[in-house]
mmCIF file of C-alpha atoms and ligand atoms in Angstrom:
data_model
loop_
_atom_site.group_PDB
_atom_site.id
_atom_site.type_symbol
_atom_site.label_atom_id
_atom_site.label_comp_id
_atom_site.label_asym_id
_atom_site.label_seq_id
_atom_site.Cartn_x
_atom_site.Cartn_y
_atom_site.Cartn_z
ATOM 1 C CA MET L 1 -9.866 12.607 23.433
ATOM 2 C CA PHE L 2 -11.519 12.186 20.041
ATOM 3 C CA PRO L 3 -15.131 10.719 19.756
ATOM 4 C CA PHE L 4 -14.874 6.993 18.592
ATOM 5 C CA SER L 5 -16.593 6.795 15.158
ATOM 6 C CA MET L 6 -17.136 2.989 13.037
ATOM 7 C CA SER L 7 -19.884 1.792 11.340
ATOM 8 C CA ARG L 8 -23.150 0.579 12.567
ATOM 9 C CA PHE L 9 -22.792 -3.010 12.137
ATOM 10 C CA MET L 10 -19.371 -3.034 13.435
ATOM 11 C CA ALA L 11 -20.725 -1.445 16.693
ATOM 12 C CA SER L 12 -23.195 -4.134 16.917
ATOM 13 C CA LEU L 13 -20.971 -6.536 16.214
ATOM 14 C CA LEU L 14 -18.685 -5.714 19.083
ATOM 15 C CA ALA L 15 -21.826 -4.557 21.828
ATOM 16 C CA ARG L 16 -22.848 -8.239 20.744
ATOM 17 C CA SER L 17 -19.070 -9.709 21.022
ATOM 18 C CA ARG L 18 -19.201 -9.097 24.945
ATOM 19 C CA SER L 19 -22.343 -11.817 25.588
ATOM 20 C CA CYS L 20 -21.439 -13.860 22.541
ATOM 21 C CA PRO L 21 -17.930 -15.487 22.354
ATOM 22 C CA VAL L 22 -18.342 -17.142 18.737
ATOM 23 C CA ILE L 23 -18.770 -13.028 17.622
ATOM 24 C CA ALA L 24 -15.692 -12.101 19.706
ATOM 25 C CA ALA L 25 -13.049 -15.006 18.238
ATOM 26 C CA PHE L 26 -14.834 -13.930 14.757
ATOM 27 C CA LEU L 27 -13.992 -10.232 15.338
ATOM 28 C CA LEU L 28 -10.274 -11.359 16.064
ATOM 29 C CA TRP L 29 -10.072 -13.788 12.946
ATOM 30 C CA ALA L 30 -12.061 -11.157 10.910
ATOM 31 C CA LEU L 31 -9.462 -8.269 12.208
ATOM 32 C CA GLY L 32 -6.607 -10.334 12.731
ATOM 33 C CA GLN L 33 -5.402 -10.354 8.788
ATOM 34 C CA ASP L 34 -4.136 -7.201 8.721
ATOM 35 C CA LEU L 35 -2.766 -5.920 12.316
ATOM 36 C CA PRO L 36 -0.474 -3.407 12.771
ATOM 37 C CA GLY L 37 3.168 -5.265 13.054
ATOM 38 C CA ALA L 38 3.595 -8.672 12.017
ATOM 39 C CA VAL L 39 0.997 -10.782 14.031
ATOM 40 C CA THR L 40 -1.747 -12.525 12.217
ATOM 41 C CA ILE L 41 -4.688 -14.681 13.456
ATOM 42 C CA THR L 42 -6.053 -17.092 11.412
ATOM 43 C CA PRO L 43 -8.782 -19.638 12.040
ATOM 44 C CA ALA L 44 -8.177 -23.519 13.091
ATOM 45 C CA ASN L 45 -10.957 -24.674 10.820
ATOM 46 C CA GLY L 46 -11.164 -23.136 7.751
ATOM 47 C CA ASP L 47 -12.576 -19.653 6.189
ATOM 48 C CA VAL L 48 -16.493 -20.055 7.426
ATOM 49 C CA TRP L 49 -18.678 -16.628 8.642
ATOM 50 C CA PRO L 50 -20.267 -18.313 12.037
ATOM 51 C CA PRO L 51 -23.765 -17.941 11.454
ATOM 52 C CA GLU L 52 -24.122 -15.858 14.531
ATOM 53 C CA VAL L 53 -22.048 -13.290 12.549
ATOM 54 C CA ALA L 54 -23.709 -13.921 8.832
ATOM 55 C CA GLN L 55 -26.477 -11.241 9.676
ATOM 56 C CA SER L 56 -27.033 -7.909 11.724
ATOM 57 C CA GLU L 57 -29.434 -7.756 14.456
ATOM 58 C CA ASP L 58 -32.148 -6.579 12.014
ATOM 59 C CA GLY L 59 -31.677 -9.414 9.510
ATOM 60 C CA THR L 60 -29.751 -7.904 6.681
ATOM 61 C CA ALA L 61 -26.892 -9.586 5.915
ATOM 62 C CA LEU L 62 -23.613 -8.374 7.142
ATOM 63 C CA ASP L 63 -20.868 -7.047 4.257
ATOM 64 C CA ARG L 64 -17.746 -8.799 4.931
ATOM 65 C CA ASP L 65 -15.469 -6.532 2.646
ATOM 66 C CA ASN L 66 -16.365 -3.688 5.000
ATOM 67 C CA ILE L 67 -15.945 -5.278 8.019
ATOM 68 C CA LEU L 68 -12.189 -6.390 6.660
ATOM 69 C CA ARG L 69 -11.642 -2.672 6.520
ATOM 70 C CA PHE L 70 -11.365 -1.363 10.500
ATOM 71 C CA SER L 71 -8.543 -3.413 11.677
ATOM 72 C CA LEU L 72 -6.414 -0.576 12.439
ATOM 73 C CA ALA L 73 -6.631 0.638 16.055
ATOM 74 C CA GLY L 74 -6.989 4.465 17.133
ATOM 75 C CA VAL L 75 -10.026 6.606 17.176
ATOM 76 C CA GLN L 76 -9.872 8.309 13.627
ATOM 77 C CA LEU L 77 -11.907 6.469 10.993
ATOM 78 C CA LYS L 78 -8.995 5.034 9.286
ATOM 79 C CA PHE L 79 -7.882 2.831 6.364
ATOM 80 C CA SER L 80 -5.185 0.854 4.741
ATOM 81 C CA ALA L 81 -4.770 2.028 1.184
ATOM 82 C CA LEU L 82 -2.668 1.464 -1.757
ATOM 83 C CA GLU L 83 -0.948 4.231 -3.910
ATOM 84 C CA SER L 84 -3.151 4.046 -7.476
ATOM 85 C CA ALA L 85 -1.966 3.941 -10.975
ATOM 86 C CA SER L 86 -3.503 7.576 -11.280
ATOM 87 C CA GLY L 87 -1.569 9.267 -8.398
ATOM 88 C CA GLY L 88 -4.534 8.843 -5.844
ATOM 89 C CA LEU L 89 -4.709 6.055 -3.104
ATOM 90 C CA THR L 90 -6.894 2.933 -3.624
ATOM 91 C CA ILE L 91 -8.428 0.996 -0.278
ATOM 92 C CA PRO L 92 -8.355 -2.730 -1.724
ATOM 93 C CA ALA L 93 -11.855 -4.559 -1.900
ATOM 94 C CA SER L 94 -10.665 -6.749 0.590
ATOM 95 C CA GLY L 95 -9.942 -4.157 2.827
ATOM 96 C CA MET L 96 -6.829 -5.702 3.396
ATOM 97 C CA GLY L 97 -2.744 -5.268 2.645
ATOM 98 C CA GLY L 98 -1.937 -1.598 1.345
ATOM 99 C CA ASP L 99 1.235 0.420 2.275
ATOM 100 C CA TRP L 100 -0.267 3.804 3.399
ATOM 101 C CA ILE L 101 -2.425 4.526 6.381
ATOM 102 C CA VAL L 102 -5.550 7.087 5.630
ATOM 103 C CA LYS L 103 -7.051 9.259 8.284
ATOM 104 C CA LEU L 104 -10.444 10.634 7.715
ATOM 105 C CA PRO L 105 -11.462 13.958 9.398
ATOM 106 C CA SER L 106 -12.792 13.788 12.420
ATOM 107 C CA ARG L 107 -16.979 14.189 12.990
ATOM 108 C CA GLU L 108 -16.216 16.332 16.002
ATOM 109 C CA ASP L 109 -12.777 18.397 15.780
ATOM 110 C CA THR L 110 -12.703 20.564 12.595
ATOM 111 C CA GLY L 111 -9.727 20.242 10.288
ATOM 112 C CA VAL L 112 -7.759 17.273 11.693
ATOM 113 C CA PRO L 113 -5.848 16.134 8.887
ATOM 114 C CA GLU L 114 -4.891 20.114 8.350
ATOM 115 C CA ASN L 115 -3.681 19.667 12.121
ATOM 116 C CA GLU L 116 -2.039 16.590 11.697
ATOM 117 C CA PHE L 117 -0.260 17.555 8.169
ATOM 118 C CA PRO L 118 1.787 20.475 9.144
ATOM 119 C CA MET L 119 2.697 19.115 12.889
ATOM 120 C CA MET L 120 4.135 16.304 11.433
ATOM 121 C CA HIS L 121 5.894 18.149 9.038
ATOM 122 C CA LEU L 122 7.561 20.729 11.317
ATOM 123 C CA ALA L 123 8.522 17.667 12.958
ATOM 124 C CA SER L 124 10.484 16.247 9.909
ATOM 125 C CA LEU L 125 12.063 19.404 8.839
ATOM 126 C CA LEU L 126 13.558 19.315 12.500
ATOM 127 C CA GLY L 127 14.980 15.950 11.873
ATOM 128 C CA LEU L 128 12.745 13.643 13.770
ATOM 129 C CA ASP L 129 11.976 10.038 12.055
ATOM 130 C CA VAL L 130 8.483 10.724 10.087
ATOM 131 C CA PRO L 131 7.623 8.469 7.693
ATOM 132 C CA ASP L 132 6.537 9.991 4.351
ATOM 133 C CA ILE L 133 3.226 12.246 4.881
ATOM 134 C CA GLY L 134 0.843 13.798 2.627
ATOM 135 C CA LEU L 135 -3.016 15.805 2.308
ATOM 136 C CA ILE L 136 -5.213 14.237 0.055
ATOM 137 C CA ASP L 137 -8.388 15.195 -1.671
ATOM 138 C CA ILE L 138 -10.978 12.947 0.029
ATOM 139 C CA ASP L 139 -11.937 12.494 -4.057
ATOM 140 C CA ASN L 140 -8.879 10.676 -4.921
ATOM 141 C CA ILE L 141 -9.589 7.986 -3.039
ATOM 142 C CA SER L 142 -11.383 5.171 -4.366
ATOM 143 C CA GLY L 143 -12.970 2.196 -2.646
ATOM 144 C CA LEU L 144 -14.334 3.952 0.405
ATOM 145 C CA PRO L 145 -17.171 2.971 1.869
ATOM 146 C CA GLU L 146 -20.230 5.179 1.074
ATOM 147 C CA GLY L 147 -20.675 8.607 2.942
ATOM 148 C CA MET L 148 -17.065 9.043 4.030
ATOM 149 C CA GLN L 149 -17.046 12.261 1.839
ATOM 150 C CA ARG L 150 -19.774 13.850 4.036
ATOM 151 C CA LEU L 151 -16.759 14.011 6.549
ATOM 152 C CA GLY L 152 -15.105 16.598 4.796
ATOM 153 C CA LYS L 153 -12.807 17.302 1.762
ATOM 154 C CA THR L 154 -9.430 16.501 2.845
ATOM 155 C CA ALA L 155 -7.763 12.991 4.313
ATOM 156 C CA PHE L 156 -3.882 12.862 6.475
ATOM 157 C CA LYS L 157 -2.031 10.187 4.848
ATOM 158 C CA ILE L 158 1.208 8.574 6.132
ATOM 159 C CA ARG L 159 3.167 5.684 4.651
ATOM 160 C CA ARG L 160 3.391 1.965 6.964
ATOM 161 C CA PHE L 161 6.336 1.620 8.434
ATOM 162 C CA ASP L 162 5.085 -1.956 9.691
ATOM 163 C CA ARG L 163 5.049 -3.054 5.923
ATOM 164 C CA GLN L 164 7.770 -2.871 3.872
ATOM 165 C CA ALA L 165 8.090 -2.508 -0.278
ATOM 166 C CA ASN L 166 7.974 -6.392 -0.688
ATOM 167 C CA GLY L 167 5.030 -6.475 1.369
ATOM 168 C CA GLU L 168 6.600 -8.168 3.844
ATOM 169 C CA ARG L 169 5.139 -7.368 7.843
ATOM 170 C CA VAL L 170 7.421 -5.742 10.347
ATOM 171 C CA HIS L 171 6.536 -6.356 13.806
ATOM 172 C CA MET L 172 5.457 -3.274 16.325
ATOM 173 C CA GLU L 173 4.161 -3.323 19.620
ATOM 174 C CA ASP L 174 2.921 -0.176 21.172
ATOM 175 C CA PHE L 175 3.778 1.069 24.644
ATOM 176 C CA ALA L 176 -0.254 -0.264 26.049
ATOM 177 C CA GLN L 177 0.808 -3.418 24.981
ATOM 178 C CA VAL L 178 4.783 -3.163 26.008
ATOM 179 C CA PHE L 179 2.889 -2.653 29.820
ATOM 180 C CA SER L 180 0.235 -5.131 29.208
ATOM 181 C CA VAL L 181 -2.277 -1.891 29.786
ATOM 182 C CA TYR L 182 -6.129 -2.069 27.965
ATOM 183 C CA SER L 183 -6.791 0.382 25.502
ATOM 184 C CA ASP L 184 -9.115 2.566 28.091
ATOM 185 C CA ASP L 185 -6.174 2.799 30.648
ATOM 186 C CA LYS L 186 -4.145 4.419 27.905
ATOM 187 C CA TYR L 187 -3.926 7.973 29.940
ATOM 188 C CA LYS L 188 -3.313 5.911 33.003
ATOM 189 C CA ARG L 189 -0.906 3.283 34.483
ATOM 190 C CA ALA L 190 2.248 4.548 33.351
ATOM 191 C CA SER L 191 4.303 7.397 32.535
ATOM 192 C CA MET L 192 6.673 9.331 30.208
ATOM 193 C CA ARG L 193 9.200 8.196 32.339
ATOM 194 C CA ASN L 194 8.346 4.496 32.198
ATOM 195 C CA ILE L 195 8.412 4.721 28.419
ATOM 196 C CA ALA L 196 12.089 6.355 28.825
ATOM 197 C CA SER L 197 13.046 3.229 30.989
ATOM 198 C CA VAL L 198 12.117 0.761 28.754
ATOM 199 C CA ILE L 199 13.985 2.604 25.862
ATOM 200 C CA ALA L 200 17.134 3.162 27.533
ATOM 201 C CA SER L 201 17.336 -0.524 28.283
ATOM 202 C CA GLU L 202 16.373 -1.990 25.101
ATOM 203 C CA THR L 203 17.856 0.261 22.496
ATOM 204 C CA ASN L 204 20.554 3.051 21.678
ATOM 205 C CA ASP L 205 21.538 6.350 22.477
ATOM 206 C CA ARG L 206 20.187 7.403 18.866
ATOM 207 C CA ASP L 207 16.829 6.074 20.022
ATOM 208 C CA ILE L 208 16.842 8.072 23.620
ATOM 209 C CA ARG L 209 17.785 11.333 22.012
ATOM 210 C CA GLU L 210 15.276 10.671 19.328
ATOM 211 C CA PHE L 211 12.371 9.940 22.413
ATOM 212 C CA ILE L 212 13.553 13.213 24.608
ATOM 213 C CA ARG L 213 13.666 15.292 20.744
ATOM 214 C CA ARG L 214 9.597 14.084 20.300
ATOM 215 C CA LEU L 215 8.773 14.670 24.272
ATOM 216 C CA VAL L 216 9.882 18.207 24.048
ATOM 217 C CA PHE L 217 8.275 18.797 20.155
ATOM 218 C CA ASN L 218 4.948 17.597 21.105
ATOM 219 C CA THR L 219 5.035 19.975 24.261
ATOM 220 C CA LEU L 220 6.075 22.705 22.380
ATOM 221 C CA ILE L 221 2.850 22.255 19.876
ATOM 222 C CA GLY L 222 0.823 21.627 23.015
ATOM 223 C CA ASN L 223 -0.380 17.974 21.850
ATOM 224 C CA GLY L 224 -1.971 16.455 25.084
ATOM 225 C CA ASP L 225 -2.541 12.983 23.389
ATOM 226 C CA MET L 226 1.060 11.035 23.297
ATOM 227 C CA HIS L 227 -0.316 8.384 25.478
ATOM 228 C CA LEU L 228 0.666 4.942 25.340
ATOM 229 C CA LYS L 229 -0.527 3.905 21.864
ATOM 230 C CA ASN L 230 1.154 6.852 20.844
ATOM 231 C CA TRP L 231 4.588 5.501 20.907
ATOM 232 C CA SER L 232 5.693 2.187 19.438
ATOM 233 C CA LEU L 233 8.430 -0.126 19.258
ATOM 234 C CA ILE L 234 9.393 -2.109 16.178
ATOM 235 C CA TYR L 235 11.847 -4.810 15.135
ATOM 236 C CA PRO L 236 13.361 -4.352 11.909
ATOM 237 C CA ASP L 237 15.381 -7.636 12.646
ATOM 238 C CA LYS L 238 12.639 -9.566 14.340
ATOM 239 C CA ARG L 239 14.719 -9.594 17.280
ATOM 240 C CA ASN L 240 15.910 -6.105 18.411
ATOM 241 C CA ALA L 241 13.434 -3.406 19.736
ATOM 242 C CA ALA L 242 13.988 0.076 18.368
ATOM 243 C CA LEU L 243 11.685 3.273 18.945
ATOM 244 C CA ALA L 244 9.682 2.880 15.834
ATOM 245 C CA PRO L 245 8.543 5.887 13.528
ATOM 246 C CA ALA L 246 6.526 8.990 14.716
ATOM 247 C CA TYR L 247 2.836 9.096 14.105
ATOM 248 C CA ASP L 248 -0.383 10.890 15.552
ATOM 249 C CA PHE L 249 1.268 14.582 16.137
ATOM 250 C CA VAL L 250 -1.892 16.877 17.070
ATOM 251 C CA SER L 251 -1.730 19.724 18.145
ATOM 252 C CA THR L 252 -4.750 19.866 20.909
ATOM 253 C CA ILE L 253 -4.643 22.925 22.655
ATOM 254 C CA ALA L 254 -6.613 24.243 19.069
ATOM 255 C CA TYR L 255 -9.561 22.294 20.670
ATOM 256 C CA ILE L 256 -8.916 21.464 24.176
ATOM 257 C CA HIS L 257 -7.890 25.376 26.061
ATOM 258 C CA GLY L 258 -5.770 24.405 29.178
ATOM 259 C CA ASP L 259 -4.791 20.769 28.043
ATOM 260 C CA SER L 260 -1.907 18.914 29.490
ATOM 261 C CA PHE L 261 0.378 16.125 28.389
ATOM 262 C CA ALA L 262 -1.429 13.119 28.424
ATOM 263 C CA LEU L 263 0.564 11.162 30.962
ATOM 264 C CA LYS L 264 2.930 12.518 33.801
ATOM 265 C CA TYR L 265 6.397 13.216 32.449
ATOM 266 C CA SER L 266 8.035 12.067 35.303
ATOM 267 C CA ARG L 267 6.113 13.456 38.539
ATOM 268 C CA LYS L 268 3.806 15.865 36.513
ATOM 269 C CA ARG L 269 1.909 16.305 33.364
ATOM 270 C CA GLU L 270 1.527 20.176 32.593
ATOM 271 C CA PHE L 271 3.174 20.992 29.654
ATOM 272 C CA ALA L 272 4.559 24.437 31.815
ATOM 273 C CA ASP L 273 5.835 21.305 33.927
ATOM 274 C CA LEU L 274 8.650 20.128 31.929
ATOM 275 C CA ASP L 275 11.724 22.006 32.795
ATOM 276 C CA PHE L 276 15.066 20.921 33.268
ATOM 277 C CA ASP L 277 14.452 19.981 36.789
ATOM 278 C CA GLU L 278 11.537 17.515 35.877
ATOM 279 C CA LEU L 279 13.575 16.088 33.003
ATOM 280 C CA SER L 280 16.582 15.416 35.127
ATOM 281 C CA HIS L 281 14.202 13.447 37.411
ATOM 282 C CA LEU L 282 12.807 11.394 34.479
ATOM 283 C CA ALA L 283 16.517 10.665 33.683
ATOM 284 C CA ALA L 284 17.993 9.693 36.922
ATOM 285 C CA LYS L 285 14.766 7.697 37.253
ATOM 286 C CA ALA L 286 14.939 6.153 34.180
ATOM 287 C CA THR L 287 18.788 5.538 34.253
ATOM 288 C CA LEU L 288 19.391 7.995 31.260
ATOM 289 C CA PRO L 289 22.447 10.216 30.836
ATOM 290 C CA GLU L 290 21.379 13.347 32.744
ATOM 291 C CA LYS L 291 23.850 15.509 30.679
ATOM 292 C CA MET L 292 22.583 14.005 27.272
ATOM 293 C CA VAL L 293 18.673 14.790 28.127
ATOM 294 C CA ILE L 294 19.288 18.273 28.901
ATOM 295 C CA ASP L 295 21.358 19.053 26.243
ATOM 296 C CA THR L 296 19.070 17.553 23.572
ATOM 297 C CA ALA L 297 16.010 19.028 25.090
ATOM 298 C CA ARG L 298 17.569 22.626 25.134
ATOM 299 C CA GLU L 299 18.738 22.027 21.266
ATOM 300 C CA MET L 300 15.874 20.731 20.413
ATOM 301 C CA THR L 301 13.892 23.728 21.847
ATOM 302 C CA ALA L 302 16.379 26.024 20.211
ATOM 303 C CA GLU L 303 15.778 24.502 16.918
ATOM 304 C CA PHE L 304 12.031 24.230 17.251
ATOM 305 C CA LEU L 305 11.849 28.184 17.823
ATOM 306 C CA SER L 306 13.954 28.990 14.677
ATOM 307 C CA HIS L 307 11.749 26.293 12.667
ATOM 308 C CA TRP L 308 8.595 27.647 13.896
ATOM 309 C CA ALA L 309 9.510 31.353 13.867
ATOM 310 C CA ARG L 310 10.681 30.842 9.878
ATOM 311 C CA GLU L 311 7.885 28.209 9.236
ATOM 312 C CA LYS L 312 4.752 29.122 10.751
ATOM 313 C CA LYS L 313 3.768 31.349 8.082
ATOM 314 C CA HIS L 314 3.832 28.902 5.292
ATOM 315 C CA LEU L 315 2.888 25.760 6.969
ATOM 316 C CA PRO L 316 -0.866 24.894 5.568
ATOM 317 C CA MET L 317 -2.137 25.191 9.072
ATOM 318 C CA LEU L 318 -5.795 26.447 10.458
ATOM 319 C CA GLU L 319 -5.526 30.007 12.199
ATOM 320 C CA GLY L 320 -6.248 28.662 15.514
ATOM 321 C CA VAL L 321 -3.652 26.040 15.352
ATOM 322 C CA ARG L 322 -1.212 28.607 14.988
ATOM 323 C CA THR L 323 -2.468 31.147 17.395
ATOM 324 C CA ALA L 324 -2.698 28.316 20.471
ATOM 325 C CA ILE L 325 1.067 27.367 20.070
ATOM 326 C CA ASP L 326 1.856 30.948 19.747
ATOM 327 C CA GLU L 327 0.031 31.635 22.604
ATOM 328 C CA LEU L 328 1.869 28.220 24.857
ATOM 329 C CA LEU L 329 5.348 28.945 23.814
ATOM 330 C CA PRO L 330 5.898 32.011 26.516
ATOM 331 C CA THR L 331 4.110 29.960 29.190
ATOM 332 C CA LEU L 332 6.888 27.514 28.773
ATOM 333 C CA PRO L 333 10.273 27.057 30.923
ATOM 334 C CA LEU L 334 11.933 25.414 28.306
ATOM 335 C CA VAL L 335 11.465 28.413 25.871
ATOM 336 C CA THR L 336 12.041 31.039 28.383
ATOM 337 C CA ALA L 337 15.678 29.013 29.310
ATOM 338 C CA VAL L 338 16.583 29.398 25.622
ATOM 339 C CA SER L 339 15.537 32.664 24.732
HETATM 340 N N1 ADP D 401 2.533 5.140 9.726
HETATM 341 C C1 ADP D 401 2.228 3.974 10.203
HETATM 342 N N2 ADP D 401 2.670 2.884 10.078
HETATM 343 C C2 ADP D 401 2.105 1.616 11.029
HETATM 344 N N3 ADP D 401 1.259 1.889 12.010
HETATM 345 C C3 ADP D 401 0.833 3.152 12.158
HETATM 346 C C4 ADP D 401 1.224 4.250 11.597
HETATM 347 N N4 ADP D 401 0.654 5.232 12.118
HETATM 348 C C5 ADP D 401 -0.037 4.724 13.007
HETATM 349 N N5 ADP D 401 -0.341 3.716 12.915
HETATM 350 C C6 ADP D 401 -0.813 2.651 13.829
HETATM 351 O O1 ADP D 401 -2.038 2.625 14.012
HETATM 352 C C7 ADP D 401 -2.408 3.311 15.240
HETATM 353 C C8 ADP D 401 -3.743 4.526 14.815
HETATM 354 O O2 ADP D 401 -2.969 5.564 14.176
HETATM 355 P P1 ADP D 401 -2.955 7.124 14.414
HETATM 356 O O3 ADP D 401 -2.460 7.719 13.896
HETATM 357 O O4 ADP D 401 -2.680 6.906 16.055
HETATM 358 O O5 ADP D 401 -4.660 7.623 15.028
HETATM 359 P P2 ADP D 401 -5.561 8.114 15.911
HETATM 360 O O6 ADP D 401 -5.488 9.448 15.683
HETATM 361 O O7 ADP D 401 -6.603 7.564 15.464
HETATM 362 O O8 ADP D 401 -5.152 7.340 17.210
HETATM 363 C C9 ADP D 401 -1.714 3.686 15.734
HETATM 364 O O9 ADP D 401 -1.424 3.557 17.061
HETATM 365 C C10 ADP D 401 -0.233 2.461 15.696
HETATM 366 O O10 ADP D 401 -0.479 1.486 16.023
HETATM 367 MG MG1 MG D 402 -3.258 7.543 18.274
#
């Protein structure tokens, strides 16, 4: 839902890649060295820039370092970063490496970092599997390409769960990859029930409960952006799938009044459609234990409401986010069922 932002040279390369296979192959190579998970793409014949991409259309030379910084998917402008000795973050000059992801403010929507941080923090207070997160002053990030300061003062940072302390990569795949759905179709083609089926067959009860807890949490905060690319599987032992930690929790109703869930739960997708009947349907179709699903949803809703009542005054949150969630909650059947 947030418009794509990227540099002019990157946009020009992407446009040219459609008619030029050499440029398309080059993009795979350039971005393929620091992809999410453990996949890398390396050139068969050396580390050479093809002449077609050495210059942009207006004849200026392209900046190799800059292009290597755009390997992370998603719509908000983001970089992989290292913790610097001064306590801030550094974007490596090569664009590669780094165990944090920094998400810069959106050009279009106000205060996205100041929305994502409190939502993720609340999720972690509720015991969801949330990596280390924080807000960082953009002035404390060195190595950013020029002009980024114009986007705002504060960025959101999250520790990468696909990189280990020793630098080893951990493989992950998002659910668009799992279902072989192109990025453009990430709001279609599958439902939460389909994701639940995979989690039921590939993981364990702990992950099933975590999935239901996240589903309920994102409904209660009015997050309409939990599409296929915002859920991932991770392979910590290189073999067995587990539900990857949480990321990209944003209360989108603060921007889009009347937003709905990104995908159908089982049959329906309005936030107010998530009730025990819809959860039972999802459980039956995805072969999840019904009682566990319903009990988990009920407990999560009750825990959310008590945390929200306590924390909403303290969380560093824009007033619009607080008000939007406060207006949404009484309209939700899960909330009336436990109140
Ligand atoms: N903490 C993390 N560790 C590893 N990969 C991550 C992490 N957070 C996000 N990602 C990856 O980066 C992509 C973009 O991040 P996301 O937070 O979804 O940004 P956007 O708001 O732009 O969609 C995700 O789809 C996921 O593949
Ligand atoms: Mg995302």
